[in-house]
Amino acid sequence: MASAFAPGKCILFGEHAVVFGYPAVAVAIEQGVHVTVENSSEWTLEGIPFDPSRHPHITHIIKELFEYEGPPLSLNVQSSLFSAAGMGSSAALSNAIGAALHSHLNPTEPIDRIKMAKMAHSAEATAQKGRASPTDTATSALGGCVVVSGGHVDGTRHVFDTSLLTPEGKRKWSINVVDLPASVSDAWLVIGYSGKGSPTGRMVAKVARLLSDRPERFEDMEAIANITTAGLTALSAGNLDALGMAMDACHESLQRLEVSNSALDRLVEAARPHSLGAKLTGAGGGGCMVALTKNPKRVSGAIEVAGGRPLYTKLGSGGVRVL
Ligand code: MEV
């Protein structure tokens, strides 16, 4: 049996803007997806017959990306992420399936994380109707802190480039990493699930429509890009206060892009008195918010009282791995 784990991710800055080539900063989190793969007499997922039409994402990875034509497989998936909630669960699933399948087929060959990231991005783009940045998939594959941008970003280490044909034209992204300073380990991210899924494809399409109807709203994208640069400088310097302030500012810009909602705003407000900063994370319209804090128990309690489901993690866990 082959087995692999891939982490979820939390976007600190730049969600939505990154789809249009602006920078984003994301960290891998401790929670993620665990997948096992083994030969079987029939195709199964979680012990029940596998229906490819119900799982196009998994089918795409196995059949089109791996071009797998071997014997039937039995797949088991365990996730500690809220699904469809902006935590990168589908990217983590793609990476974990890719790594487990790779290890099943080539047990002695180490996984190539860049190949995993590109493969998972292709699966993600298929699921998001051609509008998916490589943020979730690269962060889950590489781990740590990942900066995705249309061009080079000062103070980062370049890892690879990738591109995608989107309905708005061809986009190119540069994938970079940043080493987090030791002081960042004094802080936790508390992620609060609003209880409702976050329809990424729909939210990304909504922002594309808003920008096409009202091109002046690119101002909000520019504002997010400036906040992202300031936030990255704070993160690289281990300045947690400035990092939190940038997160607060990012939430306001996302509200102006109309991707927040009352449930997310309520959780953000509840977390702020005990946090350095808080914002929605991921696509919005539901899903999760995130708070940066030195007091994760207190913030988790506040989120629960406000009707959310919390979990907490340190920033920058390891990337996809064969177990
Ligand atoms: C997804 O976690 C965040 C978005 O920026 C979409 C993407 O990057 O593909 C909204």
Coordinates of C-alpha atoms and ligand atoms in Angstrom, one line a residue:
M1 CA 0.0 0.0 0.0
A2 CA 1.3 3.5 -0.8
S3 CA 0.4 6.4 1.4
A4 CA 0.9 10.2 1.2
F5 CA 0.0 13.4 3.0
A6 CA -0.4 16.9 1.6
P7 CA -1.1 20.0 3.8
G8 CA -3.9 22.6 3.4
K9 CA -3.0 26.2 3.0
C10 CA -4.0 29.6 4.3
I11 CA -3.7 32.7 2.1
L12 CA -2.4 35.6 4.2
F13 CA -2.6 38.1 1.4
G14 CA -3.6 38.4 -2.3
E15 CA -6.5 36.0 -2.8
H16 CA -8.5 36.9 -6.0
A17 CA -5.8 39.5 -7.0
V18 CA -3.4 36.6 -7.7
V19 CA -5.8 35.2 -10.3
F20 CA -5.1 38.4 -12.3
G21 CA -1.3 38.2 -11.9
Y22 CA -0.9 40.3 -8.7
P23 CA 1.1 38.8 -5.8
A24 CA -0.2 36.5 -3.1
V25 CA 1.4 35.1 0.1
A26 CA 0.2 31.7 1.5
V27 CA 1.5 29.4 4.2
A28 CA 1.1 25.6 4.5
I29 CA -0.8 24.6 7.6
E30 CA -0.5 21.5 9.9
Q31 CA -3.9 20.1 8.8
G32 CA -4.3 18.3 5.4
V33 CA -5.3 15.3 3.4
H34 CA -4.0 11.7 3.8
V35 CA -4.4 9.3 0.9
T36 CA -3.7 5.6 0.6
V37 CA -3.7 3.7 -2.7
E38 CA -3.5 -0.1 -3.3
N39 CA -4.3 -2.6 -6.0
S40 CA -7.8 -4.1 -5.8
S41 CA -10.2 -6.3 -7.7
E42 CA -12.5 -3.2 -8.4
W43 CA -12.2 0.6 -8.3
T44 CA -13.2 1.8 -4.9
L45 CA -13.2 5.1 -3.0
E46 CA -13.6 4.8 0.8
G47 CA -14.6 1.1 0.3
I48 CA -17.5 1.9 -2.0
P49 CA -17.5 1.5 -5.9
F50 CA -15.8 4.5 -7.5
D51 CA -18.0 6.5 -9.9
P52 CA -15.7 8.6 -12.2
S53 CA -18.6 11.0 -13.1
R54 CA -19.0 11.9 -9.4
H55 CA -15.3 12.6 -8.9
P56 CA -14.0 14.3 -12.1
H57 CA -11.1 15.8 -10.2
I58 CA -9.7 12.5 -9.1
T59 CA -10.5 10.9 -12.5
H60 CA -8.6 13.7 -14.2
I61 CA -5.5 13.1 -12.1
I62 CA -5.5 9.3 -12.5
K63 CA -6.5 9.0 -16.1
E64 CA -5.3 12.1 -17.9
L65 CA -2.3 13.3 -15.8
F66 CA -0.9 9.9 -14.8
E67 CA -2.3 8.2 -17.9
Y68 CA -2.9 5.2 -15.6
E69 CA -4.1 2.1 -17.3
G70 CA -3.2 -0.5 -14.6
P71 CA -5.4 -2.7 -12.5
P72 CA -8.2 -1.2 -10.4
L73 CA -7.2 0.7 -7.4
S74 CA -8.7 1.1 -3.9
L75 CA -8.4 4.7 -2.7
N76 CA -8.9 5.9 0.9
V77 CA -9.0 9.6 1.7
Q78 CA -8.9 11.2 5.2
S79 CA -9.0 14.9 5.6
S80 CA -8.6 17.2 8.6
L81 CA -9.6 20.3 6.6
F82 CA -13.0 21.8 6.3
S83 CA -13.8 21.0 2.7
A84 CA -14.8 23.7 0.1
A85 CA -13.9 26.3 2.7
G86 CA -10.8 28.1 1.4
M87 CA -8.3 25.9 3.1
G88 CA -7.0 24.3 -0.2
S89 CA -8.7 21.0 0.4
S90 CA -9.0 20.1 -3.3
A91 CA -5.3 21.2 -3.9
A92 CA -4.2 19.0 -1.0
L93 CA -6.3 16.1 -2.3
S94 CA -4.7 16.4 -5.7
N95 CA -1.2 16.5 -4.3
A96 CA -1.8 13.7 -1.9
I97 CA -3.4 11.5 -4.6
G98 CA -0.5 12.4 -7.0
A99 CA 2.1 11.5 -4.4
A100 CA 0.5 8.3 -3.3
L101 CA -0.1 7.2 -6.9
H102 CA 3.5 8.1 -7.8
S103 CA 4.8 6.0 -4.8
H104 CA 2.5 3.1 -5.7
L105 CA 3.9 3.0 -9.3
N106 CA 7.5 4.0 -8.6
P107 CA 8.2 3.0 -4.9
T108 CA 11.9 3.7 -5.0
E109 CA 11.7 7.1 -6.8
P110 CA 11.4 10.2 -4.6
I111 CA 8.5 12.6 -5.5
D112 CA 9.2 15.7 -7.5
R113 CA 7.3 18.5 -5.6
I114 CA 7.4 20.8 -8.6
K115 CA 5.9 18.2 -10.8
M116 CA 3.2 17.5 -8.2
A117 CA 2.4 21.3 -7.9
K118 CA 2.0 21.6 -11.7
M119 CA -0.1 18.5 -11.9
A120 CA -2.4 19.6 -9.1
H121 CA -2.7 23.1 -10.7
S122 CA -3.9 21.5 -13.9
A123 CA -6.5 19.5 -12.0
E124 CA -7.6 22.7 -10.1
A125 CA -7.9 24.7 -13.3
T126 CA -10.2 22.0 -14.8
A127 CA -12.4 22.2 -11.7
Q128 CA -12.4 26.1 -11.7
K129 CA -13.3 26.5 -15.4
G130 CA -9.9 27.7 -16.3
R131 CA -9.6 30.4 -13.7
A132 CA -7.2 29.1 -11.0
S133 CA -4.0 30.5 -9.7
P134 CA -1.3 28.0 -8.7
T135 CA -1.4 29.4 -5.1
D136 CA -3.2 26.5 -3.3
T137 CA -1.5 23.8 -5.3
A138 CA 2.1 25.2 -5.0
T139 CA 1.7 25.9 -1.3
S140 CA 0.4 22.4 -0.6
A141 CA 3.2 20.9 -2.7
L142 CA 6.2 22.9 -1.5
G143 CA 5.1 23.7 2.1
G144 CA 6.5 26.6 4.1
C145 CA 5.7 30.1 2.9
V146 CA 5.0 30.6 -0.8
V147 CA 4.8 33.8 -2.8
V148 CA 3.0 33.6 -6.1
S149 CA 3.2 36.5 -8.5
G150 CA 3.1 37.7 -12.1
G151 CA 6.8 38.6 -11.8
H152 CA 9.8 38.4 -9.5
V153 CA 9.3 39.5 -5.9
D154 CA 12.2 41.0 -4.0
G155 CA 13.4 39.0 -1.0
T156 CA 12.0 35.7 -2.2
R157 CA 13.7 32.6 -3.7
H158 CA 12.4 31.6 -7.1
V159 CA 11.4 27.9 -7.5
F160 CA 9.5 27.6 -10.8
D161 CA 7.3 29.3 -13.3
T162 CA 3.9 28.2 -14.6
S163 CA 1.2 29.4 -16.9
L164 CA -2.5 28.8 -17.8
L165 CA -4.9 29.8 -20.5
T166 CA -7.8 31.5 -18.7
P167 CA -11.0 33.1 -20.1
E168 CA -9.2 36.5 -19.7
G169 CA -6.2 35.4 -21.7
K170 CA -2.9 33.6 -20.9
R171 CA -1.5 34.2 -17.3
K172 CA 2.0 33.5 -16.2
W173 CA 3.0 33.1 -12.6
S174 CA 6.3 32.9 -10.8
I175 CA 6.4 30.6 -7.7
N176 CA 8.8 31.7 -5.0
V177 CA 9.5 30.8 -1.4
V178 CA 10.4 32.7 1.7
D179 CA 12.2 31.4 4.8
L180 CA 10.2 32.4 7.9
P181 CA 12.2 34.0 10.7
A182 CA 12.2 32.2 14.1
S183 CA 10.0 34.9 15.8
V184 CA 7.0 33.8 13.6
S185 CA 6.8 30.7 15.7
D186 CA 5.5 32.8 18.6
A187 CA 2.3 33.2 16.7
W188 CA -0.6 30.9 15.6
L189 CA -3.1 31.2 12.9
V190 CA -6.7 30.5 14.1
I191 CA -8.9 29.5 11.1
G192 CA -12.6 29.9 11.7
Y193 CA -15.1 28.1 9.4
S194 CA -18.3 30.1 8.9
G195 CA -20.3 26.9 8.4
K196 CA -21.1 27.4 4.8
G197 CA -18.9 26.3 1.8
S198 CA -17.0 28.7 -0.3
P199 CA -17.8 28.3 -4.0
T200 CA -14.3 29.2 -5.4
G201 CA -15.2 29.0 -9.1
R202 CA -18.3 31.1 -8.6
M203 CA -16.5 33.8 -6.5
V204 CA -13.7 34.0 -9.0
A205 CA -16.2 34.5 -11.8
K206 CA -18.0 37.1 -9.8
V207 CA -14.8 39.2 -9.3
A208 CA -14.0 38.8 -13.1
R209 CA -17.5 40.1 -13.9
L210 CA -17.1 43.0 -11.4
L211 CA -13.8 44.1 -13.0
S212 CA -15.2 43.8 -16.5
D213 CA -18.3 45.9 -15.7
R214 CA -16.4 48.4 -13.6
P215 CA -12.7 48.5 -14.6
E216 CA -12.1 51.3 -12.1
R217 CA -12.3 48.5 -9.4
F218 CA -8.8 47.5 -10.5
E219 CA -8.0 50.1 -7.8
D220 CA -8.9 47.5 -5.2
M221 CA -6.6 45.0 -6.8
E222 CA -3.8 47.6 -6.7
A223 CA -4.5 48.2 -3.1
I224 CA -4.4 44.5 -2.3
A225 CA -1.1 44.3 -4.2
N226 CA 0.4 47.1 -2.0
I227 CA -0.9 45.5 1.2
T228 CA 0.6 42.2 0.1
T229 CA 4.0 43.7 -0.4
A230 CA 3.8 45.4 3.0
G231 CA 2.6 42.2 4.6
L232 CA 5.4 40.2 3.0
T233 CA 8.0 42.7 4.3
A234 CA 6.5 42.4 7.8
L235 CA 6.4 38.6 7.6
S236 CA 10.0 38.3 6.4
A237 CA 11.2 40.6 9.2
G238 CA 9.2 38.7 11.8
N239 CA 7.3 41.9 12.6
L240 CA 4.0 40.3 13.8
D241 CA 2.3 43.6 14.7
A242 CA 2.8 45.0 11.2
L243 CA 1.8 41.6 9.7
G244 CA -1.5 41.7 11.6
M245 CA -2.2 45.3 10.6
A246 CA -1.7 44.3 6.9
M247 CA -4.2 41.4 7.4
D248 CA -6.8 43.8 8.8
A249 CA -6.3 46.2 5.8
C250 CA -6.5 43.2 3.4
H251 CA -9.9 42.3 4.8
E252 CA -11.2 45.8 4.1
S253 CA -10.1 45.6 0.4
L254 CA -11.7 42.2 0.1
Q255 CA -15.0 43.6 1.5
R256 CA -14.8 46.3 -1.2
L257 CA -14.4 43.5 -3.8
E258 CA -17.7 42.1 -2.4
V259 CA -16.3 38.7 -1.5
S260 CA -16.9 38.9 2.2
N261 CA -20.3 38.2 3.8
S262 CA -21.9 38.8 7.2
A263 CA -20.9 35.5 8.7
L264 CA -17.2 36.1 7.8
D265 CA -17.3 39.7 9.0
R266 CA -18.9 38.5 12.3
L267 CA -16.0 36.0 12.9
V268 CA -13.4 38.6 12.0
E269 CA -14.8 41.1 14.5
A270 CA -15.1 38.4 17.2
A271 CA -11.4 37.4 16.8
R272 CA -9.9 40.9 16.5
P273 CA -9.8 41.9 20.3
H274 CA -7.5 39.0 21.0
S275 CA -5.6 39.0 17.7
L276 CA -2.9 40.9 15.9
G277 CA -5.0 40.9 12.8
A278 CA -7.8 39.0 11.1
K279 CA -9.3 38.7 7.6
L280 CA -11.3 36.3 5.4
T281 CA -9.0 33.7 3.7
G282 CA -9.5 32.1 0.3
A283 CA -12.4 32.8 -2.1
G284 CA -14.9 34.2 0.4
G285 CA -18.6 34.1 0.0
G286 CA -18.5 31.6 2.8
G287 CA -15.7 29.4 3.9
C288 CA -13.1 30.6 6.4
M289 CA -11.5 33.6 8.1
V290 CA -8.1 33.6 9.7
A291 CA -6.7 35.4 12.7
L292 CA -3.0 35.9 13.7
T293 CA -2.6 35.6 17.4
K294 CA -0.4 34.7 20.3
N295 CA -3.5 33.5 22.2
P296 CA -5.0 30.8 20.0
K297 CA -7.3 29.3 22.8
R298 CA -8.9 32.7 23.5
V299 CA -9.4 33.4 19.8
S300 CA -10.8 29.9 19.2
G301 CA -13.3 30.5 22.0
A302 CA -14.4 33.9 20.6
I303 CA -14.9 32.3 17.1
E304 CA -17.0 29.5 18.6
V305 CA -19.2 32.0 20.6
A306 CA -19.7 33.9 17.3
G307 CA -21.0 30.7 15.6
G308 CA -17.8 29.6 13.8
R309 CA -15.8 26.4 14.0
P310 CA -12.1 27.0 14.8
L311 CA -8.9 25.1 14.4
Y312 CA -5.4 26.4 14.9
T313 CA -1.9 25.9 13.4
K314 CA 1.6 27.3 13.3
L315 CA 2.6 29.0 10.1
G316 CA 4.5 27.1 7.4
S317 CA 4.2 23.3 7.7
G318 CA 6.1 20.9 5.4
G319 CA 4.8 20.2 1.9
V320 CA 3.4 17.0 0.3
R321 CA 5.2 13.8 1.4
V322 CA 5.1 10.1 1.0
L323 CA 4.6 8.4 4.3
Ligands
MEV1 C1 -8.4 30.2 -3.7 O1 -7.9 29.7 -2.5 C2 -8.1 31.7 -3.8 C3 -8.5 32.5 -5.0 O2 -7.5 33.5 -5.1 C4 -8.6 31.6 -6.3 C5 -7.2 31.2 -6.8 O3 -6.2 31.6 -6.4 O4 -7.3 30.3 -7.8 C6 -9.8 33.1 -4.8

